[in-house]
Amino acid sequence: MQIPTKYNPKETENKWYQYWMEHGFFKSVPDGREPYTIVIPPPNVTGVLHMGHMLNNTIQDVLIRRARMQGKNACWVPGTDHASIATEAKVVAMLKERGIAKKDLTRAEFLDYAWEWKEKYGGIILEQLKKLGASCDWDRTRFTMDPEMSEGVIDTFIHLYKKGWIYRGVRMVNWDPQGKTAVSDEEVIRKEVNQKLYYISYEVVESESQKDGKTESQKDAATESELSDFRTSQLPDFLTVATTRPETIMADAAICINPNDERYASFIGKKVVIPLINREIPIITDEYVEMEFGTGCLKVTPAHDLNDYNLGLKHHLPVIDILNDDGTLNEKAEILVGKDRFTARKEIAKVLEEAGALEKVEEYKSQIGFSERTDAVIEPKLSMQWFCKMEEMAGPALDCVLNGEVKLIPDKFINTYKYWMENVKDWCISRQLWWGQQIPAWYLPNGQFVVAKTREEALEEVRKLGSREDRKTERPEGWKADSPLSDFPTFGLSDLTQDEDVVDTWFSSWLWPISVFDSQFFSGKNSMGNADLQYYYPTNDLVTAPEILFFWVARMIMAGYEFKHEAPFKNVYLTGIVRDKLGRKMSKSLGNSPDPLDLIEKYGADGVRVGMLFSSPAGNDLMFDESHCEQGRNFANKIWNAFRLVKGWEVDAQLSNPNQTAIAWFQSRFNQALTEIDENFKQYRLSEALITTYKLVWDDFCAWYLEMVKPVYQQPIDASTYKATVGFFENILKIVHPFMPFLTEELWHDELFGERAELDCCIVAQQPKIGEINLKLLNEISTIKEVVSEIRNTRNVKQISPKEALPLAIKSNFEIYYPTYVPILSKLGNLSEVTFIQDKLAGAANFIAGTDEFFIELSNQIDAAAERERIQKELAYLQGFLKSVTSKLSNERFVQNAKAEIVANEQQKKADAEAKIKMLEEGLAGLV
RNA sequence: GGGAGAUUAGCUCAGCUGGUUCAGAGCAUCUGCCUUACAAGCAGAGGGUCACUGGUUCGAACCCAGUAUCUCCCACCA
């Protein structure tokens, strides 16, 4: 036989992928069919494929392929995300390597480099997806920074600004000193880290008002020695605070104690001196301070801690910001200026110790925020940013999930979703970056601003501003009341300065399900949207990781309602996180993630897809194990070899069909499995669907059906069986295709399945319809399988070669009409003859299956002792079983309360057990 | 601190409405097979107090309560 014994994915994958592409099988245009749409969660444009993508996109491809095979107009829209922080960081790093500093470049120059980088590396990940077999409509590939996509982002910004939902203000934000930008709350990842808790002593001094009547000027006039005398005469007191951030003491604005804390009651109203810099700060009281924590004294540093900031607002404390944007100390720190915050921390500890102000240092564990994109430690920072109000948009977005319009799969995420939506905070949308959509705010020389799409339109806005009666804000400098802009010939386009910031990446991705179809939609010119949007929106399923449920999913739903008045999708399938065997999240930095392309190389795309899906129920993390891919590869090989078998058959038209029973059985079994698979898909149990398919193919089709019908070596097969088998095979290819597209397409085109019309491809074959299920036949065959297993087992135990044909005698009550199954039994059990008997066959190996007894006469003597032991063991089990059934049945409450069929069942079990016990006892008596 | 989930064979996991498919699959292990489709395979076997303790029920892996361990999410204890 020329066909190799092993399936070689390398020979088929590229071939068929290209074929599908060339013939436009992935393409979708609106037509009369029902649409089935998925938009890809756009990966980072400069990213590379990781295991999470593999899982994610395998699931999407399975869903989209299945929909396509159900006659729907399947459309999977691919694309990439510009990922502003991550990409900008990469570009900056690249420039640095080339000896170019970002600060030496203009914005335009930098963007040129960035685009160059994007052109070079952008889309690698999409090419990788093709290797996986992703059947995306590549003609629809979008990038979140495509000019028209960006335009949509700007349109929505203006829309929300006009609505009053976007505003600008000074707030405490999460500052990423590495990316030198603000990030949103959701982009801060908290991790527990080992830190040190530094106990620092602050000397207490009398506040001015308490200093024995001396006024401020008197104090100034006092000599250093006088002051010194004063202090020593009072015996210095110290307040000790516990802090994890000693480098920020220079920014301290107060020391705070709990008003109920008796230990410190006498200090209230006094002041302390910050060590090293000797600045005096007040001692204030606030119930916010936990008396139990640390020393019960809190240093208040409004510029560098959110709580302290709030405390500062409450107590009117000054904000002293001692950090630069890059996390180094500035001149306000007075000491350690220019040092990085972490270097400063170490150094100041030393200096404090030398100065005797460091009481002790304790090991301490606490949660610290890290930037999701750069992994830098987040610095709370007070700065002017743009925010988007969330409260109004959160309403409908929450409702649709609660009322089931949008389903979360699994639904355990509803609770977290609800909590988040009910506690949503305004979204910081500005980023101090260049890579992204620049905020369409235009500043006048006096700092006032207008929001408009272009500089020209901005000027128009300014004009309105100048002439509007009901203006609330001040006009540009030099503006005369109510005078039109034309009165100021010198004020022109060039006097407007656009905001330097860009919007958060998610401010573009939240529009994704709309903008991929109609990016012009947000201009408001066509409220219905274009034909694509009308046809494809809302999409069907969104497949993504739970990590970005709030980042992205929630916001897409908000945007869907805000702009399109309808949720963007019906189902959200939340995948698990791919972890390694040790349960660690797979990540590049840990180096514990296999390269997906290597896996594909090793096991074939089909094998890897199956491997990913094998144990990944929605919402459960997946402990990735390469052995699953191996299993997937083996499955491909199994199908391949089943194909080789059938392919090798020669048909003899003269032969009659001896396999009607087997054919009818598999037909039923197939329909039964199909029902289960359908049900599994309906519930998004993809691994279950796969496992059902796997067992159907491997066990039922290969191990049983093919073994039942396959002719003796080099003998021909009858036409009817052949036809049925090829038909089954074709149906199997169909149901396997969504999981293993390449192998199935390859086999689909073999001449075994006859002439294929042009473009008759597995990828667009229609899924088989569910037919009748003959339950009686299924049950009987399952008993027949049991008999076959017993025969094989007997061989195993008695060390008889499978080649040696054995005689089987059946003592049956004919609840099952065995003669029908004699051909199957003979073939699978390798029987020399089958006889029906009335009496037990003494001295023969025997077993019970169903309610019948079976005897195999063996040439060698059976071991009576061993046989007795075996029977006694089985008897003991059955008697125990009978006892429990009997006691159940004699329990009146059971008989009264249980459903009739359950009771009947128990009675059947009892009868069967009794019959079996009788047989065994007779058998035991027969042993000499 | 609040919330969600998990705990079933050595490993990874199913077990959907409480009772016939209920204790299961794959991998791993062991035994025997290079049996003419497949050794990436075939035929078998062993392996479990369903985390623990109670409760509800005629009946519990499944429902309830508590305990333990783990994971995740959220939260400003320096």
CSV table of C-alpha atoms in Angstrom, one decimal, chain A residues 646-794:
chain,number,residue,atom,x,y,z
A,646,VAL,CA,-11.5,1.5,3.9
A,647,LYS,CA,-9.5,2.8,1.1
A,648,GLY,CA,-7.9,-0.6,0.7
A,649,TRP,CA,-11.2,-2.5,0.2
A,650,GLU,CA,-12.1,-4.0,-3.1
A,651,VAL,CA,-15.8,-4.2,-3.9
A,652,ASP,CA,-17.4,-7.3,-5.2
A,653,ALA,CA,-20.8,-6.4,-6.6
A,654,GLN,CA,-21.9,-10.0,-6.5
A,655,LEU,CA,-21.6,-10.3,-2.7
A,656,SER,CA,-24.6,-10.0,-0.5
A,657,ASN,CA,-24.5,-7.8,2.6
A,658,PRO,CA,-23.8,-9.7,5.7
A,659,ASN,CA,-23.5,-6.6,7.9
A,660,GLN,CA,-27.0,-5.2,8.1
A,661,THR,CA,-27.1,-5.4,11.8
A,662,ALA,CA,-23.7,-3.6,12.2
A,663,ILE,CA,-24.8,-0.9,9.8
A,664,ALA,CA,-28.1,-0.4,11.5
A,665,TRP,CA,-26.3,-0.3,14.8
A,666,PHE,CA,-23.7,2.3,13.8
A,667,GLN,CA,-26.4,4.4,12.2
A,668,SER,CA,-28.2,4.5,15.5
A,669,ARG,CA,-25.1,5.1,17.5
A,670,PHE,CA,-24.1,7.9,15.2
A,671,ASN,CA,-27.4,9.6,15.6
A,672,GLN,CA,-27.2,9.2,19.3
A,673,ALA,CA,-23.8,10.8,19.4
A,674,LEU,CA,-24.9,13.6,17.1
A,675,THR,CA,-27.7,14.4,19.5
A,676,GLU,CA,-25.2,14.6,22.4
A,677,ILE,CA,-22.8,16.7,20.4
A,678,ASP,CA,-25.6,19.2,19.4
A,679,GLU,CA,-26.6,19.5,23.0
A,680,ASN,CA,-23.0,20.0,24.1
A,681,PHE,CA,-22.5,22.8,21.6
A,682,LYS,CA,-25.8,24.4,22.6
A,683,GLN,CA,-24.4,24.6,26.1
A,684,TYR,CA,-20.9,25.7,24.9
A,685,ARG,CA,-19.4,22.5,26.3
A,686,LEU,CA,-16.8,22.3,23.7
A,687,SER,CA,-14.6,19.8,25.3
A,688,GLU,CA,-17.5,17.5,25.9
A,689,ALA,CA,-18.5,17.8,22.3
A,690,LEU,CA,-15.0,16.9,21.3
A,691,ILE,CA,-14.8,14.0,23.6
A,692,THR,CA,-18.1,12.6,22.4
A,693,THR,CA,-16.9,12.9,18.9
A,694,TYR,CA,-13.6,11.3,19.8
A,695,LYS,CA,-15.2,8.3,21.4
A,696,LEU,CA,-17.7,7.9,18.6
A,697,VAL,CA,-14.9,7.8,16.1
A,698,TRP,CA,-12.3,5.9,18.0
A,699,ASP,CA,-14.4,3.4,19.9
A,700,ASP,CA,-17.7,3.0,18.0
A,701,PHE,CA,-16.5,3.5,14.5
A,702,CYS,CA,-12.9,2.2,14.5
A,703,ALA,CA,-12.9,-0.3,17.4
A,704,TRP,CA,-16.3,-1.8,16.8
A,705,TYR,CA,-18.0,-0.9,13.6
A,706,LEU,CA,-15.0,-1.3,11.3
A,707,GLU,CA,-14.0,-4.5,13.1
A,708,MET,CA,-17.5,-5.9,12.6
A,709,VAL,CA,-17.7,-5.2,8.9
A,710,LYS,CA,-14.1,-5.5,7.7
A,711,PRO,CA,-13.6,-8.4,5.3
A,712,VAL,CA,-11.0,-11.0,5.9
A,713,TYR,CA,-7.6,-10.0,4.6
A,714,GLN,CA,-7.5,-9.5,0.8
A,715,GLN,CA,-11.1,-10.5,0.5
A,716,PRO,CA,-13.5,-8.2,-1.2
A,717,ILE,CA,-16.4,-6.4,0.4
A,718,ASP,CA,-20.0,-6.3,-0.7
A,719,ALA,CA,-21.1,-3.1,-2.3
A,720,SER,CA,-23.8,-2.3,0.2
A,721,THR,CA,-21.6,-2.4,3.2
A,722,TYR,CA,-18.9,-0.4,1.3
A,723,LYS,CA,-21.4,2.3,0.4
A,724,ALA,CA,-22.7,2.5,4.0
A,725,THR,CA,-19.2,2.6,5.4
A,726,VAL,CA,-18.0,5.4,3.1
A,727,GLY,CA,-21.2,7.3,3.9
A,728,PHE,CA,-20.5,7.0,7.6
A,729,PHE,CA,-16.9,8.0,7.1
A,730,GLU,CA,-18.0,11.1,5.2
A,731,ASN,CA,-20.4,12.0,8.1
A,732,ILE,CA,-17.5,11.5,10.5
A,733,LEU,CA,-15.4,13.9,8.5
A,734,LYS,CA,-18.1,16.5,8.8
A,735,ILE,CA,-18.5,16.3,12.5
A,736,VAL,CA,-14.7,16.2,13.1
A,737,HIS,CA,-14.0,19.1,10.7
A,738,PRO,CA,-14.6,22.0,13.2
A,739,PHE,CA,-12.0,20.4,15.5
A,740,MET,CA,-9.6,19.1,12.9
A,741,PRO,CA,-10.0,21.1,9.7
A,742,PHE,CA,-6.9,20.1,7.8
A,743,LEU,CA,-7.1,16.3,8.1
A,744,THR,CA,-10.7,16.2,7.3
A,745,GLU,CA,-10.4,18.4,4.2
A,746,GLU,CA,-7.5,16.3,3.0
A,747,LEU,CA,-9.5,13.1,3.3
A,748,TRP,CA,-12.7,14.7,2.0
A,749,HIS,CA,-11.2,15.0,-1.5
A,750,ASP,CA,-10.0,11.5,-1.8
A,751,GLU,CA,-11.6,9.5,-4.6
A,752,LEU,CA,-12.9,7.1,-2.0
A,753,PHE,CA,-15.8,9.5,-1.6
A,754,GLY,CA,-16.4,9.7,-5.3
A,755,GLU,CA,-16.2,12.6,-7.7
A,756,ARG,CA,-16.4,15.9,-5.9
A,757,ALA,CA,-18.0,18.8,-7.7
A,758,GLU,CA,-15.9,21.9,-7.9
A,759,LEU,CA,-15.8,23.6,-4.5
A,760,ASP,CA,-17.4,20.7,-2.8
A,761,CYS,CA,-15.3,21.0,0.3
A,762,CYS,CA,-15.5,19.7,3.8
A,763,ILE,CA,-15.3,23.2,5.1
A,764,VAL,CA,-18.7,24.1,3.6
A,765,ALA,CA,-20.2,20.6,3.8
A,766,GLN,CA,-23.5,20.7,5.7
A,767,GLN,CA,-23.6,19.0,9.1
A,768,PRO,CA,-25.5,15.7,9.0
A,769,LYS,CA,-29.1,15.7,10.1
A,770,ILE,CA,-30.0,13.6,13.1
A,771,GLY,CA,-31.9,10.5,12.2
A,772,GLU,CA,-33.6,7.7,14.1
A,773,ILE,CA,-32.2,6.0,17.1
A,774,ASN,CA,-33.0,2.3,17.6
A,775,LEU,CA,-32.5,2.0,21.3
A,776,LYS,CA,-33.3,-1.7,21.5
A,777,LEU,CA,-30.5,-2.4,19.0
A,778,LEU,CA,-28.1,-0.2,20.8
A,779,ASN,CA,-28.8,-2.0,24.1
A,780,GLU,CA,-28.5,-5.4,22.5
A,781,ILE,CA,-25.2,-4.6,20.9
A,782,SER,CA,-23.9,-3.3,24.1
A,783,THR,CA,-24.6,-6.8,25.6
A,784,ILE,CA,-22.9,-8.3,22.5
A,785,LYS,CA,-19.9,-6.1,23.2
A,786,GLU,CA,-19.9,-7.4,26.7
A,787,VAL,CA,-19.9,-11.0,25.5
A,788,VAL,CA,-17.0,-10.2,23.1
A,789,SER,CA,-15.0,-8.6,25.9
A,790,GLU,CA,-15.6,-11.7,28.1
A,791,ILE,CA,-14.4,-14.0,25.4
A,792,ARG,CA,-11.3,-11.8,25.0
A,793,ASN,CA,-10.8,-11.7,28.7
A,794,THR,CA,-11.1,-15.5,28.9
